[in-house]
Amino acid sequence: MASPLLEVTAVSKRFGGFVALDGIDLTVAEGERVGLIGPNGSGKSTLVNCICGTLVNETGSVRFNGETVDRLLTHERTRRGMARSFQLPRPFTTLTVADNLRVPLLYTVNARP
């Protein structure tokens, strides 16, 4: 069996006394699609932010393509092929739609224009 593309193990995050994530485990295989559902404040965005490096997880680890990425900065994760989308996209208004779609390719490994 191949290694998972994304592996989140025992990830926790707190904001002061508020526990946003408590020992979260998640495994995603290459090509698999996963949805996170839950009520407002349940930790969905916090988990994604810990995975992509916007927030630093306090415990546990995040592995992408076999590499531990916990201490990598967001742009370093992007160079390894990690990307995310936002619920409310904010395109560059000075670029065409096609150019907006190309922007992430500038920061990924093995990108082709």
C-alpha positions as CSV (number, residue, x, y, z in Angstrom):
1,M,0.0,0.0,0.0
2,A,1.3,3.4,-0.9
3,S,2.0,6.1,1.7
4,P,-0.8,8.7,2.1
5,L,-0.4,12.0,0.4
6,L,-1.5,13.9,3.5
7,E,-1.3,12.6,7.0
8,V,-2.4,14.5,10.1
9,T,-1.6,12.8,13.4
10,A,-2.8,14.0,16.9
11,V,-3.0,17.7,15.9
12,S,-4.1,20.0,18.6
13,K,-4.6,23.8,18.6
14,R,-5.8,26.1,21.4
15,F,-6.6,29.8,21.5
16,G,-6.1,30.8,25.1
17,G,-8.4,28.5,27.1
18,F,-10.4,27.5,24.0
19,V,-9.6,24.1,22.6
20,A,-10.1,24.4,18.8
21,L,-8.6,21.0,17.9
22,D,-7.9,18.1,20.2
23,G,-5.8,15.2,18.8
24,I,-7.2,15.3,15.3
25,D,-6.2,12.5,12.9
26,L,-6.8,12.6,9.2
27,T,-5.3,10.6,6.3
28,V,-5.9,11.4,2.6
29,A,-4.6,9.3,-0.2
30,E,-3.5,10.7,-3.5
31,G,-6.6,11.3,-5.7
32,E,-9.0,11.0,-2.8
33,R,-11.4,13.9,-2.1
34,V,-12.4,14.7,1.5
35,G,-14.9,17.1,2.9
36,L,-14.9,18.6,6.3
37,I,-18.3,19.3,7.7
38,G,-19.5,20.7,11.0
39,P,-21.1,23.7,12.6
40,N,-19.5,27.1,12.9
41,G,-16.7,27.0,15.4
42,S,-16.1,23.3,15.2
43,G,-12.5,23.6,14.0
44,K,-12.7,23.0,10.2
45,S,-10.9,26.2,9.2
46,T,-8.4,25.8,12.1
47,L,-7.5,22.3,10.9
48,V,-7.0,23.5,7.3
49,N,-4.9,26.5,8.6
50,C,-2.7,24.1,10.6
51,I,-2.3,21.8,7.6
52,C,-1.3,24.6,5.3
53,G,0.9,26.5,7.8
54,T,-1.2,29.6,8.4
55,L,-1.4,28.4,12.0
56,V,1.1,26.4,14.0
57,N,-0.3,23.2,15.6
58,E,0.7,22.8,19.2
59,T,0.9,19.0,19.2
60,G,1.0,16.3,16.6
61,S,2.3,16.4,13.1
62,V,1.4,17.1,9.5
63,R,3.1,15.1,6.8
64,F,2.7,15.8,3.1
65,N,4.0,13.4,0.4
66,G,6.0,11.6,3.1
67,E,7.7,14.7,4.5
68,T,7.0,16.3,7.9
69,V,6.0,19.9,7.2
70,D,5.1,21.1,10.6
71,R,7.8,23.7,10.9
72,L,7.8,24.8,7.2
73,L,6.5,28.2,6.4
74,T,3.5,28.5,4.2
75,H,5.5,29.4,1.1
76,E,7.8,26.4,1.7
77,R,4.8,24.1,1.8
78,T,3.5,25.6,-1.4
79,R,6.8,24.9,-3.1
80,R,6.4,21.2,-2.2
81,G,3.0,21.2,-3.9
82,M,0.5,22.1,-1.1
83,A,-2.2,24.5,-2.0
84,R,-5.6,25.5,-0.7
85,S,-8.6,27.5,-1.8
86,F,-10.6,29.9,0.2
87,Q,-14.4,30.1,0.7
88,L,-14.4,33.7,-0.5
89,P,-11.8,34.0,-3.3
90,R,-10.1,37.3,-3.8
91,P,-8.7,37.3,-7.3
92,F,-6.1,39.8,-8.5
93,T,-8.3,42.4,-10.2
94,T,-5.5,43.5,-12.5
95,L,-5.1,40.0,-13.9
96,T,-7.2,38.1,-16.4
97,V,-9.1,35.0,-15.1
98,A,-6.5,32.8,-16.9
99,D,-3.6,34.6,-15.2
100,N,-5.3,34.3,-11.8
101,L,-5.5,30.6,-12.3
102,R,-1.8,30.5,-13.3
103,V,-0.6,32.3,-10.1
104,P,-0.3,29.1,-7.9
105,L,1.8,27.4,-10.6
106,L,4.5,30.0,-10.1
107,Y,5.2,28.5,-6.6
108,T,4.8,24.8,-7.1
109,V,7.4,22.1,-7.9
110,N,7.6,20.8,-11.5
111,A,5.1,23.5,-12.6
112,R,4.6,24.0,-16.3
113,P,3.3,27.4,-17.6
